[in-house]
């Protein structure tokens, strides 16, 4: 919560800023969590990435990665100024889930959605 409050405070003081948080051993199970926020004069980006290298209860060592990405850009960069002086904003939200498992040593097929 302190990191989030630090981002809010830095955003109020400086409209162009970035924040990143990374934890490489979440819950003591080698799970990885990365959170990043970037805000510039023109656009903003938010990304969460979570990796569990061994899904609990799976004896085949299947790993799972979840990614959520959000970006926002003013539409005037793409579509030009609007005739009625309204502001147009283009927002994108993408998410993916990836599973991987070793079939043989050094052979890791992946399945992504």
Short mmCIF file of N, CA and C in Angstrom, two decimals:
data_model
loop_
_atom_site.label_atom_id
_atom_site.label_comp_id
_atom_site.label_asym_id
_atom_site.label_seq_id
_atom_site.Cartn_x
_atom_site.Cartn_y
_atom_site.Cartn_z
N UNK A 1 0.82 -1.18 0.00
CA UNK A 1 0.00 0.00 0.00
C UNK A 1 0.87 1.25 0.00
N UNK A 2 2.03 1.19 0.68
CA UNK A 2 2.92 2.34 0.71
C UNK A 2 3.42 2.68 -0.68
N UNK A 3 3.72 1.63 -1.49
CA UNK A 3 4.21 1.86 -2.85
C UNK A 3 3.14 2.54 -3.69
N UNK A 4 1.88 2.12 -3.55
CA UNK A 4 0.79 2.72 -4.31
C UNK A 4 0.62 4.18 -3.91
N UNK A 5 0.69 4.46 -2.61
CA UNK A 5 0.55 5.84 -2.14
C UNK A 5 1.71 6.69 -2.65
N UNK A 6 2.90 6.11 -2.74
CA UNK A 6 4.05 6.82 -3.27
C UNK A 6 3.81 7.19 -4.72
N UNK A 7 3.21 6.28 -5.51
CA UNK A 7 2.90 6.57 -6.90
C UNK A 7 1.89 7.71 -6.99
N UNK A 8 0.85 7.68 -6.19
CA UNK A 8 -0.17 8.73 -6.21
C UNK A 8 0.46 10.08 -5.87
N UNK A 9 1.30 10.11 -4.84
CA UNK A 9 1.95 11.34 -4.43
C UNK A 9 2.86 11.86 -5.55
N UNK A 10 3.65 10.96 -6.15
CA UNK A 10 4.56 11.39 -7.22
C UNK A 10 3.78 11.86 -8.44
N UNK A 11 2.60 11.27 -8.69
CA UNK A 11 1.77 11.71 -9.82
C UNK A 11 1.24 13.12 -9.59
N UNK A 12 0.90 13.44 -8.37
CA UNK A 12 0.40 14.78 -8.07
C UNK A 12 1.51 15.82 -8.20
N UNK A 13 2.73 15.44 -7.82
CA UNK A 13 3.84 16.37 -7.88
C UNK A 13 4.45 16.46 -9.27
N UNK A 14 4.40 15.36 -10.01
CA UNK A 14 5.02 15.31 -11.34
C UNK A 14 4.13 14.49 -12.26
N UNK A 15 3.50 15.12 -13.26
CA UNK A 15 2.60 14.38 -14.14
C UNK A 15 3.32 13.35 -14.99
N UNK A 16 4.63 13.46 -15.16
CA UNK A 16 5.40 12.46 -15.89
C UNK A 16 6.19 11.66 -14.87
N UNK A 17 5.85 10.40 -14.69
CA UNK A 17 6.54 9.61 -13.68
C UNK A 17 6.42 8.13 -14.01
N UNK A 18 7.17 7.33 -13.30
CA UNK A 18 7.07 5.88 -13.46
C UNK A 18 7.27 5.23 -12.10
N UNK A 19 6.73 4.04 -11.98
CA UNK A 19 6.82 3.27 -10.74
C UNK A 19 6.90 1.80 -11.12
N UNK A 20 7.76 1.06 -10.45
CA UNK A 20 7.85 -0.38 -10.69
C UNK A 20 8.07 -1.09 -9.36
N UNK A 21 7.42 -2.23 -9.22
CA UNK A 21 7.58 -3.07 -8.04
C UNK A 21 7.80 -4.49 -8.52
N UNK A 22 8.77 -5.17 -7.93
CA UNK A 22 9.08 -6.54 -8.32
C UNK A 22 9.35 -7.37 -7.07
N UNK A 23 8.79 -8.55 -7.03
CA UNK A 23 9.04 -9.49 -5.94
C UNK A 23 9.37 -10.84 -6.56
N UNK A 24 10.57 -11.35 -6.28
CA UNK A 24 11.04 -12.57 -6.94
C UNK A 24 10.77 -13.85 -6.17
N UNK A 25 10.33 -13.76 -4.94
CA UNK A 25 10.05 -14.97 -4.16
C UNK A 25 8.77 -14.78 -3.36
N UNK A 26 7.69 -14.51 -4.05
CA UNK A 26 6.41 -14.25 -3.43
C UNK A 26 5.93 -15.48 -2.66
N UNK A 27 5.50 -15.30 -1.45
CA UNK A 27 5.00 -16.36 -0.56
C UNK A 27 6.05 -17.45 -0.31
N UNK A 28 7.33 -17.17 -0.57
CA UNK A 28 8.39 -18.14 -0.33
C UNK A 28 8.33 -19.33 -1.27
N UNK A 29 7.69 -19.19 -2.43
CA UNK A 29 7.51 -20.32 -3.36
C UNK A 29 8.08 -20.02 -4.74
N UNK A 30 9.00 -19.07 -4.84
CA UNK A 30 9.64 -18.70 -6.09
C UNK A 30 8.65 -18.12 -7.11
N UNK A 31 7.49 -17.68 -6.63
CA UNK A 31 6.53 -17.01 -7.51
C UNK A 31 7.01 -15.58 -7.72
N UNK A 32 6.80 -15.06 -8.93
CA UNK A 32 7.29 -13.73 -9.28
C UNK A 32 6.13 -12.79 -9.57
N UNK A 33 6.22 -11.57 -9.07
CA UNK A 33 5.21 -10.55 -9.30
C UNK A 33 5.92 -9.27 -9.74
N UNK A 34 5.49 -8.73 -10.86
CA UNK A 34 6.01 -7.46 -11.37
C UNK A 34 4.83 -6.54 -11.65
N UNK A 35 4.91 -5.33 -11.13
CA UNK A 35 3.89 -4.31 -11.36
C UNK A 35 4.61 -3.06 -11.85
N UNK A 36 4.13 -2.48 -12.93
CA UNK A 36 4.75 -1.25 -13.41
C UNK A 36 3.67 -0.26 -13.85
N UNK A 37 3.93 1.00 -13.58
CA UNK A 37 3.05 2.10 -13.96
C UNK A 37 3.93 3.18 -14.58
N UNK A 38 3.52 3.69 -15.72
CA UNK A 38 4.24 4.78 -16.35
C UNK A 38 3.23 5.82 -16.83
N UNK A 39 3.56 7.06 -16.59
CA UNK A 39 2.69 8.14 -17.04
C UNK A 39 3.56 9.22 -17.66
N UNK A 40 3.27 9.53 -18.89
CA UNK A 40 4.01 10.57 -19.59
C UNK A 40 3.10 11.73 -19.91
N UNK A 41 3.63 12.67 -20.67
CA UNK A 41 2.81 13.82 -21.07
C UNK A 41 1.70 13.39 -22.01
N UNK A 42 1.92 12.30 -22.76
CA UNK A 42 0.96 11.90 -23.78
C UNK A 42 0.18 10.65 -23.41
N UNK A 43 0.83 9.63 -22.89
CA UNK A 43 0.14 8.36 -22.66
C UNK A 43 0.47 7.79 -21.28
N UNK A 44 -0.24 6.70 -20.94
CA UNK A 44 0.02 6.01 -19.68
C UNK A 44 -0.07 4.50 -19.91
N UNK A 45 0.72 3.76 -19.13
CA UNK A 45 0.80 2.30 -19.27
C UNK A 45 0.79 1.69 -17.88
N UNK A 46 0.05 0.59 -17.74
CA UNK A 46 -0.02 -0.16 -16.48
C UNK A 46 0.12 -1.64 -16.83
N UNK A 47 0.98 -2.36 -16.13
CA UNK A 47 1.21 -3.78 -16.44
C UNK A 47 1.40 -4.58 -15.14
N UNK A 48 0.74 -5.73 -15.08
CA UNK A 48 0.93 -6.69 -13.99
C UNK A 48 1.34 -8.01 -14.62
N UNK A 49 2.39 -8.62 -14.08
CA UNK A 49 2.89 -9.89 -14.57
C UNK A 49 3.12 -10.81 -13.36
N UNK A 50 2.47 -11.96 -13.34
CA UNK A 50 2.59 -12.91 -12.22
C UNK A 50 2.98 -14.28 -12.79
N UNK A 51 4.03 -14.88 -12.23
CA UNK A 51 4.48 -16.20 -12.67
C UNK A 51 4.54 -17.15 -11.48
N UNK A 52 3.93 -18.31 -11.65
CA UNK A 52 4.00 -19.40 -10.68
C UNK A 52 4.77 -20.53 -11.37
N UNK A 53 6.02 -20.80 -10.97
CA UNK A 53 6.84 -21.77 -11.69
C UNK A 53 6.39 -23.22 -11.53
N UNK A 54 5.56 -23.49 -10.55
CA UNK A 54 5.11 -24.86 -10.32
C UNK A 54 3.72 -24.77 -9.68
N UNK A 55 2.69 -24.96 -10.50
CA UNK A 55 1.32 -24.87 -9.99
C UNK A 55 1.13 -25.92 -8.90
N UNK A 56 0.61 -25.50 -7.76
CA UNK A 56 0.46 -26.38 -6.61
C UNK A 56 -0.36 -27.62 -6.94
N UNK A 57 0.14 -28.77 -6.52
CA UNK A 57 -0.56 -30.03 -6.72
C UNK A 57 -0.26 -30.70 -8.06
N UNK A 58 0.51 -30.04 -8.92
CA UNK A 58 0.83 -30.62 -10.23
C UNK A 58 2.20 -31.28 -10.17
N UNK A 59 2.24 -32.60 -10.33
CA UNK A 59 3.52 -33.32 -10.25
C UNK A 59 4.33 -33.23 -11.54
N UNK A 60 3.80 -32.61 -12.58
CA UNK A 60 4.50 -32.48 -13.87
C UNK A 60 5.25 -31.15 -13.98
N UNK A 61 5.23 -30.33 -12.94
CA UNK A 61 5.92 -29.04 -12.90
C UNK A 61 5.42 -28.08 -13.99
N UNK A 62 4.13 -27.95 -14.09
CA UNK A 62 3.54 -27.00 -15.02
C UNK A 62 3.65 -25.60 -14.43
N UNK A 63 4.12 -24.66 -15.24
CA UNK A 63 4.20 -23.27 -14.77
C UNK A 63 3.09 -22.45 -15.42
N UNK A 64 2.75 -21.35 -14.77
CA UNK A 64 1.67 -20.49 -15.25
C UNK A 64 2.13 -19.03 -15.14
N UNK A 65 1.87 -18.26 -16.19
CA UNK A 65 2.16 -16.83 -16.19
C UNK A 65 0.89 -16.09 -16.59
N UNK A 66 0.54 -15.07 -15.83
CA UNK A 66 -0.64 -14.25 -16.10
C UNK A 66 -0.15 -12.82 -16.32
N UNK A 67 -0.57 -12.21 -17.43
CA UNK A 67 -0.16 -10.85 -17.74
C UNK A 67 -1.41 -10.01 -18.04
N UNK A 68 -1.49 -8.84 -17.42
CA UNK A 68 -2.55 -7.87 -17.70
C UNK A 68 -1.87 -6.55 -18.05
N UNK A 69 -2.25 -5.99 -19.18
CA UNK A 69 -1.61 -4.79 -19.69
C UNK A 69 -2.69 -3.78 -20.06
N UNK A 70 -2.52 -2.54 -19.66
CA UNK A 70 -3.49 -1.48 -19.94
C UNK A 70 -2.72 -0.25 -20.42
N UNK A 71 -3.15 0.32 -21.54
CA UNK A 71 -2.53 1.55 -22.03
C UNK A 71 -3.61 2.53 -22.45
N UNK A 72 -3.28 3.80 -22.36
CA UNK A 72 -4.21 4.87 -22.75
C UNK A 72 -3.42 5.95 -23.48
N UNK A 73 -3.94 6.31 -24.66
CA UNK A 73 -3.29 7.30 -25.52
C UNK A 73 -4.35 8.28 -26.02
N UNK A 74 -4.03 9.55 -26.09
CA UNK A 74 -4.98 10.50 -26.67
C UNK A 74 -5.27 10.16 -28.13
N UNK A 75 -6.51 10.19 -28.51
CA UNK A 75 -6.89 9.85 -29.87
C UNK A 75 -6.49 10.90 -30.89
N UNK A 76 -6.15 12.09 -30.42
CA UNK A 76 -5.75 13.13 -31.36
C UNK A 76 -4.45 12.77 -32.07
N UNK A 77 -3.63 11.91 -31.48
CA UNK A 77 -2.41 11.48 -32.15
C UNK A 77 -2.71 10.65 -33.38
N UNK A 78 -3.82 9.92 -33.34
CA UNK A 78 -4.20 9.04 -34.45
C UNK A 78 -5.22 9.71 -35.36
N UNK A 79 -6.24 10.30 -34.79
CA UNK A 79 -7.38 10.82 -35.54
C UNK A 79 -7.38 12.33 -35.73
N UNK A 80 -6.42 13.04 -35.18
CA UNK A 80 -6.38 14.48 -35.30
C UNK A 80 -7.37 15.14 -34.34
N UNK A 81 -7.45 16.44 -34.40
CA UNK A 81 -8.38 17.18 -33.53
C UNK A 81 -9.82 16.93 -33.94
N UNK A 82 -10.70 16.85 -32.96
CA UNK A 82 -12.13 16.66 -33.20
C UNK A 82 -12.78 17.99 -33.54
N UNK A 83 -13.79 17.94 -34.38
CA UNK A 83 -14.48 19.17 -34.82
C UNK A 83 -15.22 19.85 -33.68
N UNK A 84 -15.71 19.06 -32.72
CA UNK A 84 -16.48 19.64 -31.62
C UNK A 84 -15.61 19.89 -30.38
N UNK A 85 -14.29 19.84 -30.52
CA UNK A 85 -13.32 20.06 -29.44
C UNK A 85 -13.47 19.08 -28.28
N UNK A 86 -14.10 17.93 -28.52
CA UNK A 86 -14.18 16.91 -27.47
C UNK A 86 -12.86 16.14 -27.44
N UNK A 87 -12.58 15.56 -26.32
CA UNK A 87 -11.34 14.80 -26.20
C UNK A 87 -11.63 13.32 -26.47
N UNK A 88 -10.81 12.74 -27.28
CA UNK A 88 -10.93 11.34 -27.64
C UNK A 88 -9.75 10.60 -27.05
N UNK A 89 -10.00 9.48 -26.39
CA UNK A 89 -8.93 8.71 -25.77
C UNK A 89 -9.03 7.26 -26.23
N UNK A 90 -7.89 6.67 -26.57
CA UNK A 90 -7.86 5.28 -27.00
C UNK A 90 -7.27 4.45 -25.86
N UNK A 91 -8.06 3.52 -25.34
CA UNK A 91 -7.62 2.65 -24.27
C UNK A 91 -7.53 1.22 -24.75
N UNK A 92 -6.51 0.53 -24.33
CA UNK A 92 -6.33 -0.88 -24.68
C UNK A 92 -6.09 -1.68 -23.41
N UNK A 93 -6.82 -2.77 -23.28
CA UNK A 93 -6.59 -3.70 -22.18
C UNK A 93 -6.37 -5.07 -22.80
N UNK A 94 -5.26 -5.68 -22.48
CA UNK A 94 -4.97 -7.03 -22.97
C UNK A 94 -4.61 -7.90 -21.78
N UNK A 95 -4.94 -9.16 -21.90
CA UNK A 95 -4.61 -10.12 -20.86
C UNK A 95 -4.21 -11.43 -21.51
N UNK A 96 -3.31 -12.14 -20.87
CA UNK A 96 -2.91 -13.44 -21.39
C UNK A 96 -2.58 -14.38 -20.24
N UNK A 97 -2.79 -15.66 -20.49
CA UNK A 97 -2.41 -16.71 -19.56
C UNK A 97 -1.56 -17.70 -20.35
N UNK A 98 -0.43 -18.05 -19.80
CA UNK A 98 0.49 -18.94 -20.48
C UNK A 98 0.82 -20.12 -19.56
N UNK A 99 0.76 -21.32 -20.10
CA UNK A 99 1.13 -22.52 -19.37
C UNK A 99 2.30 -23.17 -20.09
N UNK A 100 3.26 -23.67 -19.34
CA UNK A 100 4.37 -24.41 -19.95
C UNK A 100 4.75 -25.59 -19.06
N UNK A 101 5.26 -26.62 -19.70
CA UNK A 101 5.64 -27.85 -19.00
C UNK A 101 6.78 -28.50 -19.78
N UNK A 102 7.77 -29.01 -19.07
CA UNK A 102 8.89 -29.68 -19.73
C UNK A 102 8.46 -31.08 -20.18
N UNK A 103 8.56 -31.34 -21.47
CA UNK A 103 8.29 -32.68 -21.99
C UNK A 103 9.54 -33.54 -21.89
N UNK A 104 10.66 -32.92 -22.16
CA UNK A 104 11.98 -33.54 -22.03
C UNK A 104 12.91 -32.46 -21.49
N UNK A 105 14.08 -32.85 -21.04
CA UNK A 105 15.04 -31.81 -20.65
C UNK A 105 15.30 -30.86 -21.84
N UNK A 106 15.26 -29.59 -21.59
CA UNK A 106 15.50 -28.52 -22.56
C UNK A 106 14.39 -28.40 -23.61
N UNK A 107 13.24 -29.04 -23.42
CA UNK A 107 12.12 -28.92 -24.35
C UNK A 107 10.91 -28.46 -23.56
N UNK A 108 10.52 -27.19 -23.72
CA UNK A 108 9.44 -26.60 -22.97
C UNK A 108 8.36 -26.06 -23.91
N UNK A 109 7.36 -26.85 -24.26
CA UNK A 109 6.28 -26.30 -25.08
C UNK A 109 5.42 -25.36 -24.23
N UNK A 110 4.78 -24.40 -24.88
CA UNK A 110 3.94 -23.43 -24.17
C UNK A 110 2.59 -23.32 -24.85
N UNK A 111 1.58 -23.09 -24.03
CA UNK A 111 0.23 -22.88 -24.50
C UNK A 111 -0.23 -21.54 -23.95
N UNK A 112 -0.64 -20.65 -24.84
CA UNK A 112 -1.04 -19.30 -24.39
C UNK A 112 -2.47 -19.01 -24.85
N UNK A 113 -3.19 -18.23 -24.03
CA UNK A 113 -4.54 -17.78 -24.36
C UNK A 113 -4.56 -16.28 -24.33
#
